[in-house]
PDB file of C-alpha atoms and ligand atoms in Angstrom:
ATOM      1  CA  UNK S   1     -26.639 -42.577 138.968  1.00  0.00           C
ATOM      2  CA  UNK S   2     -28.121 -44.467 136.051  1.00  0.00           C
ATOM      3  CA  UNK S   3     -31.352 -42.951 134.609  1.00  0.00           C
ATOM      4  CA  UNK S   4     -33.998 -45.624 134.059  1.00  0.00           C
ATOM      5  CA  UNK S   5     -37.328 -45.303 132.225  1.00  0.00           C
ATOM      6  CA  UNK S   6     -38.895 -45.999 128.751  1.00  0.00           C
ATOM      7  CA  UNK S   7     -36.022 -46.104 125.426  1.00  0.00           C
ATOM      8  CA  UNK S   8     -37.886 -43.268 124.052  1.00  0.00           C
ATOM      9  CA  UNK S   9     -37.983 -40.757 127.670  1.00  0.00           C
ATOM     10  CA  UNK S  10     -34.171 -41.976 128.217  1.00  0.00           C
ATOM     11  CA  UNK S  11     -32.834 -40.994 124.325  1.00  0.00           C
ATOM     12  CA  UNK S  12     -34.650 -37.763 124.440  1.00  0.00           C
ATOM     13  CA  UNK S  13     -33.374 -36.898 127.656  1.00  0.00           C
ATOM     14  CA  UNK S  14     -29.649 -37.803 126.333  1.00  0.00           C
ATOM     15  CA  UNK S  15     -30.510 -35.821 123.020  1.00  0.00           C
ATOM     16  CA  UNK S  16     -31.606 -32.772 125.586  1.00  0.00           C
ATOM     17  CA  UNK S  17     -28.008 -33.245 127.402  1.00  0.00           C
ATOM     18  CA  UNK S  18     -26.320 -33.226 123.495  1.00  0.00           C
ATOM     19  CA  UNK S  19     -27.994 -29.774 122.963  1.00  0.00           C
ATOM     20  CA  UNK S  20     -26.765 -28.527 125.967  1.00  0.00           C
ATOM     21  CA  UNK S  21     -23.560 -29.519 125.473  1.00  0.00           C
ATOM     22  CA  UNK S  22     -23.414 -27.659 122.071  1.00  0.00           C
ATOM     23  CA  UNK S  23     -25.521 -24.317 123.315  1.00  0.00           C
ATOM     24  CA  UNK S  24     -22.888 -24.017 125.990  1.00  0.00           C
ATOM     25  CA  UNK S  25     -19.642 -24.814 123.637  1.00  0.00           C
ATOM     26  CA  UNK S  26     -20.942 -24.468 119.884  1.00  0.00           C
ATOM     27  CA  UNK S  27     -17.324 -25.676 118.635  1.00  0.00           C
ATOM     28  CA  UNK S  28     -18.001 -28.840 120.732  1.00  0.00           C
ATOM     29  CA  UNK S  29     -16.804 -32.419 119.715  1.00  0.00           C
ATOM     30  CA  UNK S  30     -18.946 -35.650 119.553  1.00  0.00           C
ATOM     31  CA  UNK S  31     -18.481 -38.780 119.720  1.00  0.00           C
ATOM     32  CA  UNK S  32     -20.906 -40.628 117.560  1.00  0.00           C
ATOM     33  CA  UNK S  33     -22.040 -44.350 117.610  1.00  0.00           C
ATOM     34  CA  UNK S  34     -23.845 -46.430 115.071  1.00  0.00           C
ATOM     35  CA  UNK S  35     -26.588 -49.125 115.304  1.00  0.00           C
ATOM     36  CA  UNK S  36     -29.943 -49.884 116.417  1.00  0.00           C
ATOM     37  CA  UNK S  37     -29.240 -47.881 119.769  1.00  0.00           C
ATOM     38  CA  UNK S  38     -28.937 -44.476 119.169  1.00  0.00           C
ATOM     39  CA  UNK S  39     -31.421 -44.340 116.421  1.00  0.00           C
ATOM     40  CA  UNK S  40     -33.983 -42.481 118.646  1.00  0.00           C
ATOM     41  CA  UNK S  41     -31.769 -40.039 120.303  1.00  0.00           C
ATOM     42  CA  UNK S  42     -30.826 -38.917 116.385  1.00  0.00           C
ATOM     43  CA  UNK S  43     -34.662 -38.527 115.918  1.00  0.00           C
ATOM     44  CA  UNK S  44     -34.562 -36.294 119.020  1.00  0.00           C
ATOM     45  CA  UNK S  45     -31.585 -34.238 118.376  1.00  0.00           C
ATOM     46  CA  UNK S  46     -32.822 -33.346 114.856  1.00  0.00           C
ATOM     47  CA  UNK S  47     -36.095 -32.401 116.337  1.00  0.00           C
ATOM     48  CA  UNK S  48     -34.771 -30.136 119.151  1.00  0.00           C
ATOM     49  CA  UNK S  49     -31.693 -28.715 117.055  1.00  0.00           C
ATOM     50  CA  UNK S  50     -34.228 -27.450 114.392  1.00  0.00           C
ATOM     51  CA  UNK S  51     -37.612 -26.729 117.011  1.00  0.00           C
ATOM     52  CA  UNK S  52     -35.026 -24.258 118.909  1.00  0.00           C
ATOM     53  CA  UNK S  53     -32.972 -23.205 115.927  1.00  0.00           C
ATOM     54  CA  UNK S  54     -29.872 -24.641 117.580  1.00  0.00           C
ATOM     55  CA  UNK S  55     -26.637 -23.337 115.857  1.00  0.00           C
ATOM     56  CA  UNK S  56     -24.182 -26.546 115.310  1.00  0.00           C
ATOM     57  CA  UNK S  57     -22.784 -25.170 112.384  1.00  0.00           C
ATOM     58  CA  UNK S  58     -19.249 -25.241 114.324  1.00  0.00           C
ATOM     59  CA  UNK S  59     -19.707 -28.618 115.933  1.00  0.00           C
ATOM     60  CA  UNK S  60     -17.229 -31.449 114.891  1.00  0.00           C
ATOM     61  CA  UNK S  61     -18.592 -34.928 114.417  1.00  0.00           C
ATOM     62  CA  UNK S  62     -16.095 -38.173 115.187  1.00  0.00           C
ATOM     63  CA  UNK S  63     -17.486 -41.290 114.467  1.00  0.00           C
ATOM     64  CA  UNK S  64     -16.060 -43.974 116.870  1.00  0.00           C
ATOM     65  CA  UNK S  65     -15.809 -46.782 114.347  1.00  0.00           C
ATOM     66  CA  UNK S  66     -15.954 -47.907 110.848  1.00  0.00           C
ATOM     67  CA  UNK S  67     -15.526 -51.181 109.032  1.00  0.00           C
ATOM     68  CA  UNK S  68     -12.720 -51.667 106.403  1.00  0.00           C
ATOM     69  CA  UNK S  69     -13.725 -52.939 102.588  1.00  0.00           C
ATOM     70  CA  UNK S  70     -17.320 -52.088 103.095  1.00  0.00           C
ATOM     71  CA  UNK S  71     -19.745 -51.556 100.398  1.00  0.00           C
ATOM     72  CA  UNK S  72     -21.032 -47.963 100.968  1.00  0.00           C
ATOM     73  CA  UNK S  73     -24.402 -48.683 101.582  1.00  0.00           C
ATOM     74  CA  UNK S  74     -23.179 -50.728 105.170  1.00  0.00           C
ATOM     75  CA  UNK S  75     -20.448 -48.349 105.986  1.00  0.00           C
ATOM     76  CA  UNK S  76     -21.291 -46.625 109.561  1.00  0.00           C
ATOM     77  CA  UNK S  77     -20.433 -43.110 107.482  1.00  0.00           C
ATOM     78  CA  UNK S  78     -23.645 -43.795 105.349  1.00  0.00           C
ATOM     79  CA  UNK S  79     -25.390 -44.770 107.967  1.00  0.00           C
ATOM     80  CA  UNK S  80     -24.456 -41.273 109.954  1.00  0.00           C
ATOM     81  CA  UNK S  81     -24.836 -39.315 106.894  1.00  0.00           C
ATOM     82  CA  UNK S  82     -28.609 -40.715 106.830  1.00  0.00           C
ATOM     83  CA  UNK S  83     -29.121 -40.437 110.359  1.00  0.00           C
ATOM     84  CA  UNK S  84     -28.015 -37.260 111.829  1.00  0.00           C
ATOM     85  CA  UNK S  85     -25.565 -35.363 108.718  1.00  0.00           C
ATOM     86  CA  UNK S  86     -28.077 -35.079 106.059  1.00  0.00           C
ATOM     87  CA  UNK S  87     -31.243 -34.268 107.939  1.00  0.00           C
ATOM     88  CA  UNK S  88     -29.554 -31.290 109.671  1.00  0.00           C
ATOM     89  CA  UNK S  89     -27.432 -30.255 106.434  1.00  0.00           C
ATOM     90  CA  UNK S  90     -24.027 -31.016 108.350  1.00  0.00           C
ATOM     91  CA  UNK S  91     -20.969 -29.523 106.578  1.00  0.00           C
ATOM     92  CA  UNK S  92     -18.876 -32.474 105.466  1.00  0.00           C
ATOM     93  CA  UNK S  93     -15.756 -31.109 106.250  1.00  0.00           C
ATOM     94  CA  UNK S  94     -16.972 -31.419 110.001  1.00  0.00           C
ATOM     95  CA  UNK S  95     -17.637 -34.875 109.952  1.00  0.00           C
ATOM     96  CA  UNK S  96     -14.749 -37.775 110.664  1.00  0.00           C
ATOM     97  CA  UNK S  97     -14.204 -41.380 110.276  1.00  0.00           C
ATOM     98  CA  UNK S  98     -11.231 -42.747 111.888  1.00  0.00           C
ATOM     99  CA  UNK S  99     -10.686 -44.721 108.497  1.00  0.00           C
ATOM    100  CA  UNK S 100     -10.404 -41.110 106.776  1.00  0.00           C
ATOM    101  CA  UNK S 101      -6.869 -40.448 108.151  1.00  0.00           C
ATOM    102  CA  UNK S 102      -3.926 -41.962 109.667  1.00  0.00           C
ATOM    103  CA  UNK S 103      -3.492 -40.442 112.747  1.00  0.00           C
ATOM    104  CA  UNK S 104      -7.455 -39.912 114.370  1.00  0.00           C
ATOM    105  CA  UNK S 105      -6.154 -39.587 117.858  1.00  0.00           C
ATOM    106  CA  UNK S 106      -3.859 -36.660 116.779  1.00  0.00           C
ATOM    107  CA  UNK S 107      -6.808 -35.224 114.664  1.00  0.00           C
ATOM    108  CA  UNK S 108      -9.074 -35.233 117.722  1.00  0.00           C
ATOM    109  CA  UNK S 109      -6.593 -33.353 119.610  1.00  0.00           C
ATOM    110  CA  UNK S 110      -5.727 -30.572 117.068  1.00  0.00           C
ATOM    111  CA  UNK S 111      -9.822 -30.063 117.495  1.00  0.00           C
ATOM    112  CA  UNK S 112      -9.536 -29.939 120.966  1.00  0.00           C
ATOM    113  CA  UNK S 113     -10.494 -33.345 122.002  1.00  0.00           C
ATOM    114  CA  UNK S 114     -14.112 -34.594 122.900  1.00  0.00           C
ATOM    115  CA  UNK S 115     -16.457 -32.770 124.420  1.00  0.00           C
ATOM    116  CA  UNK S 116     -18.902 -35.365 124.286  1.00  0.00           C
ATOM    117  CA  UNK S 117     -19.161 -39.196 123.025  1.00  0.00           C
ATOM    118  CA  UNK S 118     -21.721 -41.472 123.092  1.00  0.00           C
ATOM    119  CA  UNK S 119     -21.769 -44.904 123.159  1.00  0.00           C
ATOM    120  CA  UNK S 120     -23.675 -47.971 122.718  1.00  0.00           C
ATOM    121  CA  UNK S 121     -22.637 -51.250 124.374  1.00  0.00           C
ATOM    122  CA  UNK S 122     -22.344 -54.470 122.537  1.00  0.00           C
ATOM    123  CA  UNK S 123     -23.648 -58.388 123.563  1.00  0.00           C
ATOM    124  CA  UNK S 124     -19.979 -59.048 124.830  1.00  0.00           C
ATOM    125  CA  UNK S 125     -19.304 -55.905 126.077  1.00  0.00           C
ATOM    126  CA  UNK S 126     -17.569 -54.287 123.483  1.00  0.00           C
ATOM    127  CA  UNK S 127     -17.529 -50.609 123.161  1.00  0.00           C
ATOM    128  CA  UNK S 128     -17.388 -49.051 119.669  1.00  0.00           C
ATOM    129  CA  UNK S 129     -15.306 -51.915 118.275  1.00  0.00           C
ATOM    130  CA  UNK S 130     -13.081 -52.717 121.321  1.00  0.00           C
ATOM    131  CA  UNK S 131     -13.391 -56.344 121.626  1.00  0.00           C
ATOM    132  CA  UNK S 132     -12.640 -58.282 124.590  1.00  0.00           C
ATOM    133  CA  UNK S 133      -9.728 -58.435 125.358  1.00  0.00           C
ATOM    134  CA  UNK S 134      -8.297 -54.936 123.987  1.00  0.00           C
ATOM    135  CA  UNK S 135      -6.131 -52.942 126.510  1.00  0.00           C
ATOM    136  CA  UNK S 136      -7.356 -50.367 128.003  1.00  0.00           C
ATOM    137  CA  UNK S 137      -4.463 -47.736 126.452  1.00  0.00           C
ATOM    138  CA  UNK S 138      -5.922 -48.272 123.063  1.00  0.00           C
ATOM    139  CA  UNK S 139      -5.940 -45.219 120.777  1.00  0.00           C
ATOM    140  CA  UNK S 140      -7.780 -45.583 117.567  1.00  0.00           C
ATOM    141  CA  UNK S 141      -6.622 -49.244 115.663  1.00  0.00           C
ATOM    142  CA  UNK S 142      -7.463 -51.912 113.284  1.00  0.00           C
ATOM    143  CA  UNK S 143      -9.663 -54.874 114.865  1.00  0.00           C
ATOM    144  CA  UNK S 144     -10.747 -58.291 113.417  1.00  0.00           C
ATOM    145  CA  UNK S 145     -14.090 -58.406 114.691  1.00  0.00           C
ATOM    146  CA  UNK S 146     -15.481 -61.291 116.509  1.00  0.00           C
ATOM    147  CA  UNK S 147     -17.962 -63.558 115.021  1.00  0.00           C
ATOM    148  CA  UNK S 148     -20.387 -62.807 117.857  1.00  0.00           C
ATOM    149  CA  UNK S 149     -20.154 -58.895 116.964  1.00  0.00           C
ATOM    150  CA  UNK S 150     -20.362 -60.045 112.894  1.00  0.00           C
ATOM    151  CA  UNK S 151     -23.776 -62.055 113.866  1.00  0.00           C
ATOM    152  CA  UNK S 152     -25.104 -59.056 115.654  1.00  0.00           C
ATOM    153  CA  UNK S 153     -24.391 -56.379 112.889  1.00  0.00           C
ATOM    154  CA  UNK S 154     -25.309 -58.658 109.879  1.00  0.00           C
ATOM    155  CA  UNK S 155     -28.659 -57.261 109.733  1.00  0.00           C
ATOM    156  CA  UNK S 156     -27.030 -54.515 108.232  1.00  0.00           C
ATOM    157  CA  UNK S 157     -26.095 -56.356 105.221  1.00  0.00           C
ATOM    158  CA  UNK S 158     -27.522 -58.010 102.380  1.00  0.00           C
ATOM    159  CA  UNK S 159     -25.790 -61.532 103.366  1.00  0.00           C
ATOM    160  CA  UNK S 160     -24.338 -62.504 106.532  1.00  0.00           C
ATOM    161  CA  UNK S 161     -20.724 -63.136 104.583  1.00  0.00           C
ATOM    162  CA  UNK S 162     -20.635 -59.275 103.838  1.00  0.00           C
ATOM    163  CA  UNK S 163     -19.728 -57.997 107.068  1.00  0.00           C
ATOM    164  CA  UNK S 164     -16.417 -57.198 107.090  1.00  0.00           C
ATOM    165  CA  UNK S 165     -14.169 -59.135 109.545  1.00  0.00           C
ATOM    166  CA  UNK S 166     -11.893 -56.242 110.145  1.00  0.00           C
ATOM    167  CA  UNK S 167     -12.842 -52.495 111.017  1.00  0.00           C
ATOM    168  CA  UNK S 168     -11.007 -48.986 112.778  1.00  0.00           C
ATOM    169  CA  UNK S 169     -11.956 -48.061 116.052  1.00  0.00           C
ATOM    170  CA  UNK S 170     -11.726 -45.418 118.302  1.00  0.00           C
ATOM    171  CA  UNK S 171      -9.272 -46.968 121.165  1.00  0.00           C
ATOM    172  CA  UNK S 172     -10.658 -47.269 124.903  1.00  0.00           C
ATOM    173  CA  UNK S 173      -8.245 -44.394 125.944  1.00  0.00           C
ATOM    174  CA  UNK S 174      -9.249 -42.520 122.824  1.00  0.00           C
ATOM    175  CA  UNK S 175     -13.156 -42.771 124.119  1.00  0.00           C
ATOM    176  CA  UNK S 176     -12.223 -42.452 127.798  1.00  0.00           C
ATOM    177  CA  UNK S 177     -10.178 -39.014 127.057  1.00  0.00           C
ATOM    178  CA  UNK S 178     -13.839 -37.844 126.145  1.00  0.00           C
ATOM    179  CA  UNK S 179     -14.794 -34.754 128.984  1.00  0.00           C
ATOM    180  CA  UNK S 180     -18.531 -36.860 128.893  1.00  0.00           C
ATOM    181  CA  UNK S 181     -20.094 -40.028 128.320  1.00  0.00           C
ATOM    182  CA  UNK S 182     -23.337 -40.766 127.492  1.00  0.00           C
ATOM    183  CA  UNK S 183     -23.863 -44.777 127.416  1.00  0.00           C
ATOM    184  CA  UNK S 184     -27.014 -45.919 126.335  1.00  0.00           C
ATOM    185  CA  UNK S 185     -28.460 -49.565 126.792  1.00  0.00           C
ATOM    186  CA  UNK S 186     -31.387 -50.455 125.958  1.00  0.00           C
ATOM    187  CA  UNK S 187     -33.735 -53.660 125.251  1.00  0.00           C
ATOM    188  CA  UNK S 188     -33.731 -56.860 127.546  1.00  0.00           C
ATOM    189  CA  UNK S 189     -30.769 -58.544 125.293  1.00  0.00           C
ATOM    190  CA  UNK S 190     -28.324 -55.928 127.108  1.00  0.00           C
ATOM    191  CA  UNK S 191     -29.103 -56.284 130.757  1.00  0.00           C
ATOM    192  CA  UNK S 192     -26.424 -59.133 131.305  1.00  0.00           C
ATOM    193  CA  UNK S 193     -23.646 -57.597 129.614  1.00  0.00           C
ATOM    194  CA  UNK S 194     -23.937 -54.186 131.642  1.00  0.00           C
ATOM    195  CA  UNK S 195     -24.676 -55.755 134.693  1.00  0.00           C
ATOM    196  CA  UNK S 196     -20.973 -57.703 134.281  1.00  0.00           C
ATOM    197  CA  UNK S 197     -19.583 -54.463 133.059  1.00  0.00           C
ATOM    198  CA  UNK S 198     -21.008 -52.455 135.769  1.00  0.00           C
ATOM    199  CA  UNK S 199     -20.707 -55.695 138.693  1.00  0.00           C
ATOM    200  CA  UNK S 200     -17.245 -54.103 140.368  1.00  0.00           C
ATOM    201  CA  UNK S 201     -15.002 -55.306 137.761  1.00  0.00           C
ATOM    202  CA  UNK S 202     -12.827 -53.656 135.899  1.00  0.00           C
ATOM    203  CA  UNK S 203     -11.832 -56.397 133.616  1.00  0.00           C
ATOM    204  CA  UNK S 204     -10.502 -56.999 129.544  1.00  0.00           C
ATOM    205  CA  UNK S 205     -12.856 -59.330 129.319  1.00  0.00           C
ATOM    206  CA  UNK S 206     -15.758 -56.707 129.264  1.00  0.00           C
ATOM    207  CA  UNK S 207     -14.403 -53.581 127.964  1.00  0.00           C
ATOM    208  CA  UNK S 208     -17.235 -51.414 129.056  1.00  0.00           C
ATOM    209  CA  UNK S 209     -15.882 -52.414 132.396  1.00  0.00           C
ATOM    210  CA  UNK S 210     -13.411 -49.336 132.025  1.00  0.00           C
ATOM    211  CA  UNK S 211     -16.225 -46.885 131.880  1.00  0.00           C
ATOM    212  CA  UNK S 212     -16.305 -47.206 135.604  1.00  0.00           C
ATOM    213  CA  UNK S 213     -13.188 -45.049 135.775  1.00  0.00           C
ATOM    214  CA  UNK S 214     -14.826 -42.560 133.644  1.00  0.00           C
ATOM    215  CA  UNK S 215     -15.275 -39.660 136.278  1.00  0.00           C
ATOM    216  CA  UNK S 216     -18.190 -38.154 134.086  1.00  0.00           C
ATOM    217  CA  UNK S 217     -20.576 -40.970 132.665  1.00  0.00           C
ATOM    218  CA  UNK S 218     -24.139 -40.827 132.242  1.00  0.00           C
ATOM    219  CA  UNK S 219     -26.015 -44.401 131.459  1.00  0.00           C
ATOM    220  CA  UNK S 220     -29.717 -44.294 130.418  1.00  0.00           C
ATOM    221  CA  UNK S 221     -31.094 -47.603 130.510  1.00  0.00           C
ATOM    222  CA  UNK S 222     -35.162 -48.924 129.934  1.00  0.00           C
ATOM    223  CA  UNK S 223     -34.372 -51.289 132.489  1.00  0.00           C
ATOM    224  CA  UNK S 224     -33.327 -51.419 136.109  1.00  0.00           C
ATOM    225  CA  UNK S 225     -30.071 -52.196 136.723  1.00  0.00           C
ATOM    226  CA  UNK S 226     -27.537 -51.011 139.776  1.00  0.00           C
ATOM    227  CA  UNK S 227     -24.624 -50.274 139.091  1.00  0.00           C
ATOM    228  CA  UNK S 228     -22.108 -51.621 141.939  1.00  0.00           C
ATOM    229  CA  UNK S 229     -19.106 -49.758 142.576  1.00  0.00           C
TER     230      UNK S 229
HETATM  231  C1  GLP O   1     -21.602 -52.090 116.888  1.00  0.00           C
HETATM  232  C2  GLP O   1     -21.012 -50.703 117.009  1.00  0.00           C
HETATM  233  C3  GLP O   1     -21.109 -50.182 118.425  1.00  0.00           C
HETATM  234  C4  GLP O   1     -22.525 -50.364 118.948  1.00  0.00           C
HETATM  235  C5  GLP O   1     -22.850 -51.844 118.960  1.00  0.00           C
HETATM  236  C6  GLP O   1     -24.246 -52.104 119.534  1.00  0.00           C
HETATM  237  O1  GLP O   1     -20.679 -53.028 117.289  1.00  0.00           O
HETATM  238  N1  GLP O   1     -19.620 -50.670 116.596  1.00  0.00           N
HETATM  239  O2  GLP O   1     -20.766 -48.796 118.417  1.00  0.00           O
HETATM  240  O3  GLP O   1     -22.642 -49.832 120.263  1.00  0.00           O
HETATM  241  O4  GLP O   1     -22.789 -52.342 117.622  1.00  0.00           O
HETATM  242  O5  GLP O   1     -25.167 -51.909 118.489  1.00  0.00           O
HETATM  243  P1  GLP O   1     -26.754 -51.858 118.772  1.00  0.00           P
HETATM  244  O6  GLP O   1     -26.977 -50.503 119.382  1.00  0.00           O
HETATM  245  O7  GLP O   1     -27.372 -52.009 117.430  1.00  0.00           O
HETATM  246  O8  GLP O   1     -27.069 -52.974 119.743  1.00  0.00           O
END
């Protein structure tokens, strides 16, 4: 069931669940997103990881997306290194970008595959950078972005004609090979789109529709939603 209450309560209790996940498996694997969404749950994880000395000095770090022919200060691997690598002195060499290698799918795999990925969702459903329309046996590829997802990321950049119109993404069968998901939605601006991804339909059109067929998602929301199956 979803878990509804305040965006701070929700990403601290998903931060809780990513500690737990690495106590019990400290070689875990995680899925990280970018954006305004997770920002909090970082905050949380840093506290927790260093308040109870939390070892992750064997966890593996996969970020789901990245852009292509973006200045370093926008690219989602800064934005990671500022938001979670740095602050808890991350070993680079177990961090990943799936524009770092050819083959991310088979790198995942040789680690063992995810443990654990989070997600945010995005205006038109997208999840990492699955737009509509991508099949659902995607494995990590190259995407032209839509403008709507360009729009929404632009505050990212110095000028709205810097965001890069193409980017690498995890696929949707990459992310939905993940043993959990956490999906996180939060604000008023994303009760429509998870309402049509979570309405009954499993449809391209929305690709957080295929979450539903996820046999191990969590969604924390700050707003009521229900989620018909
Ligand atoms: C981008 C990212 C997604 C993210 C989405 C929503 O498109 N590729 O991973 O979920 O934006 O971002 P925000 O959380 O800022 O609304």
């Amino acid at each position: 069931m979803p878990t509804t209450t305040d965006k701070d309560t929700a990403s601290l209790q998903a931060a809780r669940e990513v500690i737990e996940q690495i106590k019990k498996k400290p070689q875990s694997c995680l899925g990280l997103p970018t954006g305004r969404t997770p920002q909090a749950l970082y905050r949380h994880l840093i506290a927790i990881a260093r308040e109870e000395n939390v070892d992750i000095t064997g966890v593996r770090f996969f970020g789901l997306d990245e852009y292509i022919d973006v200045r370093q200060e926008s690219a989602f691997k800064t934005y990671l290194d500022k938001v979670i690598y740095q602050p808890l002195a991350i070993d680079q060499e177990n961090c990943f970008s799936p524009i770092m290698i050819d083959d991310y799918d088979a790198l995942i795999k040789r680690q063992g595959g995810l443990d654990l990925t989070i997600l945010g969702i995005g205006g038109n459903g997208h999840i990492a950078f699955n737009e509509p329309g991508t099949p659902e046996y995607s494995w990590t590829h190259c995407v032209t972005l839509d403008e709507s997802t360009r729009r929404a990321n632009q505050e990212f950049f110095a000028r709205p004609e810097d965001v890069p119109r193409r980017a690498v993404t995890m696929g949707i069968q990459t992310i939905l090979d993940s043993r959990k998901i956490i999906l996180l939605a939060f604000s008023k601006s994303k009760i429509s789109i998870l309402k049509r991804a979570f309405n009954g339909c499993v449809e391209g059109a929305v690709p957080a529709s295929f979450l539903t067929k996820h046999p191990n998602l969590e969604i924390y929301t700050d707003f009521e939603f229900t989620w018909l199956k």
